[in-house]
CSV table of C-alpha atoms in Angstrom, one decimal:
chain,number,residue,atom,x,y,z
A,1042,MET,CA,89.1,-16.0,-76.0
A,1043,GLY,CA,91.6,-15.7,-73.0
A,1044,ASP,CA,89.2,-14.6,-70.2
A,1045,ARG,CA,86.5,-17.0,-71.4
A,1046,ALA,CA,88.9,-20.0,-71.3
A,1047,ASP,CA,90.3,-18.9,-68.0
A,1048,ALA,CA,86.9,-18.7,-66.4
A,1049,GLN,CA,86.5,-22.5,-66.8
A,1050,ARG,CA,89.2,-22.9,-64.1
A,1051,ARG,CA,88.9,-20.8,-61.0
A,1052,VAL,CA,91.9,-19.5,-59.2
A,1053,TYR,CA,91.6,-19.3,-55.4
A,1054,LEU,CA,93.8,-16.6,-53.9
A,1055,ASP,CA,92.0,-15.9,-50.6
A,1056,ASN,CA,93.7,-18.4,-48.3
A,1057,ALA,CA,94.0,-15.9,-45.5
A,1058,ALA,CA,90.1,-16.1,-45.3
A,1059,THR,CA,90.0,-19.9,-45.3
A,1060,THR,CA,91.7,-22.8,-46.9
A,1061,ARG,CA,90.6,-26.0,-48.6
A,1062,ILE,CA,90.7,-28.9,-46.1
A,1063,SER,CA,93.7,-31.2,-46.8
A,1064,ASN,CA,93.4,-34.8,-47.8
A,1065,ALA,CA,95.2,-35.8,-44.6
A,1066,ALA,CA,92.9,-33.8,-42.4
A,1067,PHE,CA,89.8,-35.2,-44.1
A,1068,ALA,CA,91.1,-38.8,-43.8
A,1069,ALA,CA,91.8,-38.3,-40.1
A,1070,MET,CA,88.3,-36.9,-39.5
A,1071,GLU,CA,86.3,-39.5,-41.3
A,1072,PRO,CA,86.4,-42.3,-38.7
A,1073,TYR,CA,85.1,-40.0,-36.0
A,1074,LEU,CA,82.2,-38.8,-38.0
A,1075,ARG,CA,80.5,-42.2,-38.2
A,1076,GLY,CA,82.2,-45.2,-36.5
A,1077,GLY,CA,84.0,-43.5,-33.7
A,1078,PHE,CA,81.3,-41.1,-32.8
A,1079,GLY,CA,81.3,-41.6,-29.0
A,1080,ASN,CA,81.1,-38.7,-26.6
A,1081,PRO,CA,84.6,-38.3,-25.0
A,1082,SER,CA,83.0,-37.7,-21.6
A,1083,SER,CA,81.3,-41.1,-21.4
A,1084,LEU,CA,82.8,-44.3,-20.1
A,1085,TYR,CA,82.2,-47.1,-22.7
A,1086,ALA,CA,84.6,-48.2,-25.4
A,1087,GLU,CA,83.4,-45.9,-28.2
A,1088,ALA,CA,83.8,-42.9,-25.8
A,1089,ARG,CA,87.2,-44.0,-24.7
A,1090,MET,CA,88.3,-44.2,-28.3
A,1091,ALA,CA,87.1,-40.6,-28.9
A,1092,ARG,CA,88.8,-39.4,-25.7
A,1093,ALA,CA,92.1,-41.1,-26.8
A,1094,ALA,CA,91.9,-39.3,-30.1
A,1095,VAL,CA,91.3,-35.9,-28.5
A,1096,GLU,CA,94.3,-36.4,-26.1
A,1097,GLN,CA,96.5,-37.6,-28.9
A,1098,ALA,CA,95.6,-34.5,-30.9
A,1099,ARG,CA,96.3,-32.3,-27.9
A,1100,ALA,CA,99.7,-33.9,-27.4
A,1101,GLY,CA,100.6,-33.5,-31.1
A,1102,ILE,CA,99.6,-29.8,-31.2
A,1103,ALA,CA,101.4,-29.1,-27.9
A,1104,ALA,CA,104.6,-30.6,-29.3
A,1105,LEU,CA,104.4,-28.4,-32.5
A,1106,ILE,CA,104.2,-25.2,-30.4
A,1107,GLY,CA,106.6,-26.2,-27.7
A,1108,ALA,CA,103.9,-26.5,-25.0
A,1109,ASP,CA,102.8,-29.1,-22.5
A,1110,PRO,CA,99.6,-30.9,-23.4
A,1111,HIS,CA,97.7,-29.6,-20.4
A,1112,GLU,CA,98.4,-26.0,-21.7
A,1113,VAL,CA,96.3,-26.6,-24.9
A,1114,TYR,CA,92.6,-26.1,-24.8
A,1115,PHE,CA,90.3,-26.8,-27.7
A,1116,THR,CA,87.8,-24.1,-28.9
A,1117,SER,CA,85.5,-23.5,-31.8
A,1118,CYS,CA,87.7,-21.0,-33.6
A,1119,GLY,CA,90.3,-18.2,-33.4
A,1120,THR,CA,87.6,-15.7,-32.4
A,1121,GLU,CA,86.6,-17.7,-29.4
A,1122,SER,CA,90.2,-18.3,-28.4
A,1123,ASN,CA,90.9,-14.5,-28.6
A,1124,ASN,CA,87.8,-13.7,-26.6
A,1125,TRP,CA,88.5,-16.3,-24.0
A,1126,ALA,CA,92.2,-15.3,-23.4
A,1127,ILE,CA,91.5,-11.6,-23.2
A,1128,LYS,CA,88.2,-11.6,-21.1
A,1129,GLY,CA,89.2,-14.7,-19.1
A,1130,CYS,CA,92.5,-13.2,-18.1
A,1131,MET,CA,91.2,-9.7,-17.4
A,1132,HIS,CA,88.3,-10.9,-15.3
A,1133,ALA,CA,90.4,-13.4,-13.4
A,1134,GLN,CA,92.9,-10.7,-12.5
A,1135,ALA,CA,90.1,-8.3,-11.5
A,1136,ARG,CA,88.7,-10.9,-9.2
A,1137,THR,CA,92.1,-11.5,-7.6
A,1138,LYS,CA,93.2,-7.9,-7.4
A,1139,GLY,CA,89.9,-6.4,-6.4
A,1140,ARG,CA,90.0,-3.9,-9.3
A,1141,LYS,CA,89.3,-3.7,-13.0
A,1142,GLY,CA,92.7,-3.4,-14.7
A,1143,ARG,CA,94.2,-2.1,-17.9
A,1144,PHE,CA,94.3,-3.9,-21.3
A,1145,VAL,CA,96.8,-2.8,-24.0
A,1146,THR,CA,96.5,-3.8,-27.6
A,1147,THR,CA,97.3,-2.4,-31.1
A,1148,ALA,CA,95.1,-0.4,-33.5
A,1149,PHE,CA,95.1,-2.9,-36.3
A,1150,GLU,CA,94.2,-6.2,-34.5
A,1151,HIS,CA,91.6,-8.6,-35.7
A,1152,PRO,CA,88.0,-7.6,-34.8
A,1153,ALA,CA,87.9,-10.4,-32.3
A,1154,VAL,CA,90.5,-8.6,-30.3
A,1155,LEU,CA,89.3,-5.1,-30.9
A,1156,ASN,CA,85.7,-5.9,-30.1
A,1157,SER,CA,86.8,-7.8,-26.9
A,1158,ALA,CA,88.7,-4.6,-26.0
A,1159,ARG,CA,85.6,-2.5,-26.6
A,1160,THR,CA,83.5,-4.9,-24.4
A,1161,LEU,CA,86.1,-4.6,-21.6
A,1162,HIS,CA,86.0,-0.8,-21.8
A,1163,GLU,CA,82.2,-0.8,-21.6
A,1164,ASP,CA,82.5,-3.0,-18.6
A,1165,GLY,CA,84.7,-0.5,-16.8
A,1166,PHE,CA,88.2,-1.7,-17.7
A,1167,ASP,CA,90.9,0.7,-18.9
A,1168,VAL,CA,91.9,0.0,-22.5
A,1169,ALA,CA,94.8,1.5,-24.5
A,1170,TYR,CA,95.3,1.2,-28.3
A,1171,VAL,CA,98.9,1.4,-29.5
A,1172,PRO,CA,99.5,3.0,-32.9
A,1173,VAL,CA,101.2,1.3,-35.9
A,1174,GLY,CA,103.4,2.8,-38.5
A,1175,GLU,CA,102.8,3.1,-42.2
A,1176,THR,CA,104.9,0.1,-43.0
A,1177,GLY,CA,102.6,-2.1,-40.8
A,1178,PHE,CA,104.5,-2.6,-37.6
A,1179,VAL,CA,103.6,-1.8,-33.9
A,1180,ASP,CA,105.2,1.3,-32.5
A,1181,GLU,CA,107.3,-0.5,-29.8
A,1182,ARG,CA,108.1,2.7,-27.9
A,1183,ALA,CA,104.4,3.6,-27.6
A,1184,PHE,CA,103.7,0.0,-26.7
A,1185,ALA,CA,106.2,0.2,-23.8
A,1186,GLU,CA,104.7,3.6,-22.7
A,1187,ALA,CA,101.2,2.2,-22.6
A,1188,LEU,CA,102.4,-0.7,-20.5
A,1189,GLY,CA,103.9,1.7,-18.0
A,1190,HIS,CA,100.5,2.7,-16.7
A,1191,GLY,CA,99.9,-0.5,-14.7
A,1192,ALA,CA,98.7,-2.9,-17.5
A,1193,ASP,CA,97.5,-6.4,-16.6
A,1194,LEU,CA,97.4,-7.8,-20.1
A,1195,ALA,CA,98.7,-6.9,-23.5
A,1196,SER,CA,97.8,-8.4,-26.9
A,1197,ALA,CA,99.4,-8.3,-30.3
A,1198,MET,CA,99.0,-10.4,-33.4
A,1199,LEU,CA,102.0,-12.3,-34.8
A,1200,ALA,CA,101.0,-11.8,-38.4
A,1201,ASN,CA,98.5,-9.2,-39.5
A,1202,ASN,CA,95.5,-10.6,-41.3
A,1203,GLU,CA,95.4,-8.1,-44.1
A,1204,VAL,CA,99.0,-6.9,-44.9
A,1205,GLY,CA,100.8,-9.9,-43.5
A,1206,THR,CA,103.4,-8.1,-41.6
A,1207,ILE,CA,105.1,-10.2,-38.9
A,1208,GLN,CA,105.2,-8.4,-35.6
A,1209,PRO,CA,108.2,-8.5,-33.1
A,1210,VAL,CA,106.1,-10.5,-30.6
A,1211,ALA,CA,109.0,-11.8,-28.5
A,1212,ARG,CA,110.2,-8.2,-27.8
A,1213,LEU,CA,106.6,-7.1,-27.1
A,1214,ALA,CA,106.1,-10.0,-24.7
A,1215,ARG,CA,109.3,-9.2,-22.9
A,1216,ALA,CA,108.2,-5.6,-22.5
A,1217,ALA,CA,104.9,-6.7,-21.1
A,1218,HIS,CA,106.5,-9.1,-18.6
A,1219,ALA,CA,108.9,-6.4,-17.6
A,1220,ALA,CA,105.9,-4.2,-16.8
A,1221,ASP,CA,104.4,-7.2,-14.8
A,1222,ALA,CA,101.7,-7.7,-17.4
A,1223,ARG,CA,100.6,-11.0,-19.1
A,1224,PHE,CA,100.8,-11.3,-22.9
A,1225,HIS,CA,98.4,-12.7,-25.4
A,1226,CYS,CA,99.3,-13.4,-29.1
A,1227,ASP,CA,96.7,-13.9,-31.9
A,1228,ALA,CA,98.7,-16.3,-34.1
A,1229,VAL,CA,95.7,-17.2,-36.4
A,1230,GLN,CA,97.4,-15.9,-39.6
A,1231,ALA,CA,100.9,-17.2,-38.6
A,1232,PHE,CA,100.6,-20.8,-37.3
A,1233,GLY,CA,101.3,-23.3,-40.1
A,1234,HIS,CA,103.0,-20.6,-42.2
A,1235,ILE,CA,105.9,-19.5,-40.0
A,1236,PRO,CA,107.5,-21.1,-37.0
A,1237,VAL,CA,105.4,-20.6,-33.8
A,1238,ASP,CA,107.0,-21.7,-30.5
A,1239,VAL,CA,105.4,-20.3,-27.3
A,1240,ARG,CA,108.6,-20.5,-25.3
A,1241,ASP,CA,110.6,-18.6,-27.9
A,1242,LEU,CA,107.8,-16.0,-28.2
A,1243,ASP,CA,107.5,-15.9,-24.4
A,1244,VAL,CA,103.7,-15.6,-24.6
A,1245,ASP,CA,101.2,-16.5,-21.9
A,1246,TYR,CA,98.3,-17.1,-24.3
A,1247,LEU,CA,98.2,-17.9,-28.0
A,1248,SER,CA,95.2,-18.3,-30.3
A,1249,VAL,CA,95.0,-20.5,-33.4
A,1250,SER,CA,92.2,-21.5,-35.8
A,1251,GLY,CA,92.2,-24.7,-37.8
A,1252,HIS,CA,90.8,-23.6,-41.1
A,1253,LYS,CA,93.7,-21.2,-41.8
A,1254,PHE,CA,96.1,-24.1,-42.6
A,1255,HIS,CA,94.0,-26.7,-44.4
A,1256,GLY,CA,92.1,-27.9,-41.3
A,1257,PRO,CA,88.4,-27.9,-40.9
A,1258,LYS,CA,86.3,-24.9,-39.9
A,1259,GLY,CA,84.7,-24.7,-36.5
A,1260,VAL,CA,87.7,-25.7,-34.4
A,1261,GLY,CA,90.7,-23.9,-32.9
A,1262,PHE,CA,92.8,-23.9,-29.8
A,1263,LEU,CA,94.1,-21.7,-27.1
A,1264,TYR,CA,97.4,-22.1,-25.5
A,1265,ALA,CA,97.4,-20.9,-21.9
A,1266,ARG,CA,100.7,-21.0,-20.0
A,1267,ASP,CA,100.6,-23.1,-16.8
A,1268,GLY,CA,99.6,-20.8,-14.0
A,1269,ALA,CA,98.3,-18.0,-16.3
A,1270,PRO,CA,95.0,-16.5,-14.9
A,1271,LEU,CA,92.0,-17.7,-16.9
A,1272,GLU,CA,88.3,-17.8,-16.2
A,1273,PRO,CA,85.8,-19.7,-18.3
A,1274,LEU,CA,84.2,-17.8,-21.1
A,1275,MET,CA,80.9,-19.7,-20.8
A,1276,ASP,CA,79.3,-22.0,-18.2
A,1277,GLY,CA,79.0,-25.7,-18.9
A,1278,GLY,CA,80.3,-29.1,-18.0
A,1279,ARG,CA,83.8,-30.2,-16.9
A,1280,GLN,CA,85.4,-30.5,-20.4
A,1281,GLU,CA,88.8,-29.0,-21.0
A,1282,ARG,CA,89.9,-29.2,-17.4
A,1283,GLY,CA,86.6,-27.5,-16.3
A,1284,LEU,CA,87.4,-24.3,-18.2
A,1285,ARG,CA,85.5,-24.8,-21.5
A,1286,GLY,CA,82.3,-26.7,-21.3
A,1287,GLY,CA,80.6,-28.4,-24.2
A,1288,THR,CA,81.1,-31.8,-25.9
A,1289,GLU,CA,84.4,-31.8,-27.8
A,1290,ASN,CA,84.3,-31.6,-31.6
A,1291,VAL,CA,86.3,-34.8,-31.9
A,1292,ALA,CA,86.4,-35.0,-35.7
A,1293,GLY,CA,87.3,-31.3,-36.0
A,1294,ILE,CA,90.1,-31.6,-33.3
A,1295,VAL,CA,91.6,-34.7,-35.0
A,1296,GLY,CA,91.4,-33.0,-38.4
A,1297,MET,CA,93.0,-29.9,-37.1
A,1298,ALA,CA,95.9,-31.8,-35.5
A,1299,ALA,CA,96.5,-33.7,-38.8
A,1300,ALA,CA,96.5,-30.5,-40.8
A,1301,ALA,CA,98.8,-28.9,-38.2
A,1302,GLU,CA,101.3,-31.7,-38.4
A,1303,GLU,CA,101.3,-31.7,-42.2
A,1304,ALA,CA,101.7,-27.9,-42.4
A,1305,CYS,CA,104.5,-27.7,-39.9
A,1306,THR,CA,106.4,-30.7,-41.4
A,1307,ASN,CA,106.3,-29.1,-44.9
A,1308,MET,CA,106.6,-25.4,-43.7
A,1309,ALA,CA,110.1,-24.5,-44.8
A,1310,GLU,CA,109.7,-25.9,-48.3
A,1311,ASP,CA,106.2,-24.6,-48.8
A,1312,ALA,CA,107.2,-21.1,-47.5
A,1313,ARG,CA,110.0,-20.8,-50.0
A,1314,ARG,CA,107.8,-21.8,-53.0
A,1315,ILE,CA,104.8,-19.7,-51.8
A,1316,ALA,CA,107.0,-16.6,-51.2
A,1317,ARG,CA,108.5,-17.0,-54.7
A,1318,LEU,CA,105.1,-17.0,-56.3
A,1319,ARG,CA,103.9,-14.1,-54.2
A,1320,ASN,CA,106.9,-12.1,-55.1
A,1321,GLU,CA,106.4,-12.9,-58.8
A,1322,LEU,CA,102.8,-11.7,-58.6
A,1323,GLN,CA,103.9,-8.6,-56.7
A,1324,ARG,CA,106.6,-7.8,-59.2
A,1325,ARG,CA,104.4,-8.3,-62.3
A,1326,ILE,CA,101.6,-6.2,-60.9
A,1327,LEU,CA,103.9,-3.3,-60.1
A,1328,GLU,CA,105.6,-3.6,-63.5
A,1329,GLU,CA,102.5,-4.2,-65.7
A,1330,ILE,CA,99.8,-2.2,-64.0
A,1331,SER,CA,100.2,1.5,-63.4
A,1332,GLY,CA,99.1,3.3,-60.3
A,1333,THR,CA,99.8,0.5,-57.8
A,1334,CYS,CA,101.5,0.4,-54.4
A,1335,ILE,CA,102.2,-2.3,-51.8
A,1336,ASN,CA,100.7,-2.1,-48.3
A,1337,GLY,CA,102.9,-3.5,-45.6
A,1338,ALA,CA,106.7,-4.0,-45.6
A,1339,GLU,CA,108.8,-7.1,-45.0
A,1340,PRO,CA,108.9,-9.3,-43.1
A,1341,ARG,CA,105.6,-10.7,-44.1
A,1342,VAL,CA,104.1,-14.2,-44.0
A,1343,PRO,CA,105.0,-15.9,-47.3
A,1344,GLY,CA,101.6,-15.9,-49.0
A,1345,THR,CA,100.1,-12.5,-48.3
A,1346,LEU,CA,100.1,-9.6,-50.8
A,1347,ASP,CA,98.0,-6.4,-50.1
A,1348,ILE,CA,98.2,-3.9,-52.9
A,1349,SER,CA,96.3,-0.7,-53.7
A,1350,PHE,CA,95.1,0.2,-57.2
A,1351,GLU,CA,94.7,3.9,-57.9
A,1352,GLY,CA,91.3,5.0,-59.1
A,1353,VAL,CA,89.7,1.6,-58.4
A,1354,ASP,CA,87.1,0.6,-55.8
A,1355,SER,CA,88.2,-2.8,-54.4
A,1356,ALA,CA,84.6,-4.1,-53.9
A,1357,SER,CA,83.9,-3.6,-57.6
A,1358,LEU,CA,87.2,-5.2,-58.5
A,1359,VAL,CA,86.5,-8.3,-56.3
A,1360,GLU,CA,83.2,-8.7,-57.9
A,1361,LEU,CA,84.6,-8.4,-61.4
A,1362,LEU,CA,87.4,-10.8,-60.7
A,1363,ASP,CA,84.9,-13.3,-59.2
A,1364,GLU,CA,82.9,-13.2,-62.4
A,1365,ARG,CA,86.0,-14.1,-64.4
A,1366,GLY,CA,87.2,-16.8,-62.1
A,1367,VAL,CA,89.6,-15.3,-59.6
A,1368,CYS,CA,88.9,-15.3,-55.8
A,1369,ALA,CA,90.6,-12.4,-53.9
A,1370,SER,CA,89.6,-10.1,-51.1
A,1371,GLY,CA,89.1,-6.4,-50.4
A,1372,GLY,CA,90.5,-7.0,-46.9
A,1373,SER,CA,89.7,-9.2,-44.0
A,1374,ALA,CA,86.8,-11.6,-44.6
A,1375,CYS,CA,85.4,-10.6,-41.2
A,1376,ALA,CA,85.0,-7.0,-42.4
A,1377,SER,CA,84.8,-7.1,-46.2
A,1378,ARG,CA,81.0,-6.8,-46.4
A,1379,GLU,CA,80.8,-3.6,-44.2
A,1380,GLY,CA,81.6,-1.2,-47.1
A,1381,GLU,CA,83.9,0.9,-44.8
A,1382,PRO,CA,87.7,1.4,-45.4
A,1383,SER,CA,89.8,-1.3,-43.8
A,1384,HIS,CA,90.5,-0.4,-40.2
A,1385,VAL,CA,94.0,-2.0,-40.7
A,1386,LEU,CA,94.9,0.3,-43.6
A,1387,THR,CA,93.4,3.3,-41.8
A,1388,ALA,CA,95.5,2.5,-38.7
A,1389,LEU,CA,98.5,2.5,-41.0
A,1390,GLY,CA,97.6,6.1,-41.9
A,1391,LEU,CA,96.8,5.4,-45.5
A,1392,SER,CA,94.4,7.7,-47.3
A,1393,THR,CA,90.7,6.6,-47.7
A,1394,GLU,CA,91.2,6.4,-51.5
A,1395,ARG,CA,94.2,4.1,-51.1
A,1396,ALA,CA,92.5,2.0,-48.5
A,1397,GLN,CA,89.3,1.6,-50.6
A,1398,GLY,CA,91.5,0.6,-53.6
A,1399,ALA,CA,93.3,-2.2,-51.7
A,1400,LEU,CA,93.1,-5.8,-52.7
A,1401,ARG,CA,94.5,-8.8,-50.7
A,1402,PHE,CA,95.8,-11.8,-52.5
A,1403,SER,CA,96.7,-14.8,-50.2
A,1404,LEU,CA,98.5,-17.8,-51.7
A,1405,SER,CA,98.9,-21.3,-50.4
A,1406,ASP,CA,100.9,-24.5,-51.1
A,1407,GLU,CA,98.2,-25.3,-53.8
A,1408,THR,CA,98.9,-22.1,-55.8
A,1409,SER,CA,100.7,-22.7,-59.1
A,1410,GLU,CA,102.6,-20.7,-61.7
A,1411,ALA,CA,99.6,-21.1,-64.0
A,1412,ASP,CA,97.4,-19.4,-61.3
A,1413,ILE,CA,99.7,-16.4,-61.3
A,1414,ASP,CA,99.7,-16.1,-65.1
A,1415,GLN,CA,95.9,-16.4,-65.2
A,1416,THR,CA,95.4,-13.9,-62.4
A,1417,LEU,CA,97.6,-11.3,-64.1
A,1418,ARG,CA,95.7,-11.6,-67.4
A,1419,ILE,CA,92.3,-11.3,-65.7
A,1420,LEU,CA,93.4,-8.6,-63.2
A,1421,LYS,CA,94.8,-6.3,-65.9
A,1422,SER,CA,91.6,-6.7,-67.9
A,1423,CYS,CA,89.4,-5.9,-64.9
A,1424,ILE,CA,91.5,-2.8,-63.9
A,1425,ASP,CA,91.3,-1.4,-67.4
A,1426,GLN,CA,87.6,-1.9,-67.5
A,1427,LEU,CA,87.0,-0.2,-64.2
A,1428,ARG,CA,89.3,2.7,-65.0
A,1429,ASN,CA,87.8,3.2,-68.5
A,1430,PHE,CA,84.4,3.4,-67.0
A,1431,GLY,CA,85.5,6.2,-64.7
A,1432,LEU,CA,85.0,4.3,-61.4
A,1433,ILE,CA,81.3,3.5,-62.1
A,1434,ASP,CA,80.1,1.1,-59.5
A,1435,ILE,CA,79.5,-2.3,-61.0
A,1436,ALA,CA,76.1,-2.8,-59.5
A,1437,ARG,CA,74.9,0.6,-60.7
A,1438,PHE,CA,76.4,0.0,-64.1
A,1439,ARG,CA,74.5,-3.2,-64.6
A,1440,SER,CA,71.2,-1.6,-63.7
């Protein structure tokens, strides 16, 4: 009776992939979806209303990260922000210096960064990938050594999108600046969950995506320090100080700003409660399910738990959990359909078996004690079923 009753109420534990839009964000957006639909680049009253809303959102977000409003540029997502910072900086410096320079990043960045690095390499730039240790942190000595070869830009994420480890970005940025390189930080998994201040972190560029903290999908922002080299990623009009063409997503921008304000205001209280629930889930899994191990050490963002189950394929486990009402992930949502072991866990040096048996739970302020209890009951049942069937793939088993 337990699993059948539980299935009537679904438990969502994949907030690192995306979050439900908050009531505050939705309410802020609604006026600009119908009544205040003017194009911010036009001159009449409806347009001026939209322009004022965009600039108010810009000022609000800038205040939250310790920036000046003119250093905040609105984008469509974290992927665009990462691409723009990396390619825009490297190409701007290549034009100024008359040479294609060196880009340094880590081996377990988000695909938006790693694929940008690959594109730079294909275009003739020098690219270096710094290793990470088994506990999920950048090798700072190797990072400094890579910078010592004349780097122009370095990039490291603040919080890893799979294991949740919080990187020593301020130290990495200081090392980059000491080597006369600019520094970019992918803060997509961090903003709204831990404090993010661009002055304290000493970064030149910082990427954020709205849907990771209860804002809408399809909107993000890039912080670019005043004077940091940056070329447009695409050609267009004169929006965003002439650097990012395209009519602004007014409703999305306003909604993201409202979600950001709410997340940052409630951050300390939410983080304590979310971390307590995450730790409870972790403790009970380790105590109640044999053959389990945690991936990534502390410090981690409050809601992320990546854990491997011996003798279990995570893709089959995700599917079985879904059938019984629990949403979790086999890794990053951007790579979970590829069927290959997580590049993050591979970069940590974990075995293929351990990587393929890894499941990521990511909690939010909406997660409850009842969600943890329900998840444990269903998870134990699913693990037992998969292990008892001798690792038979669920799809083949059904056929």
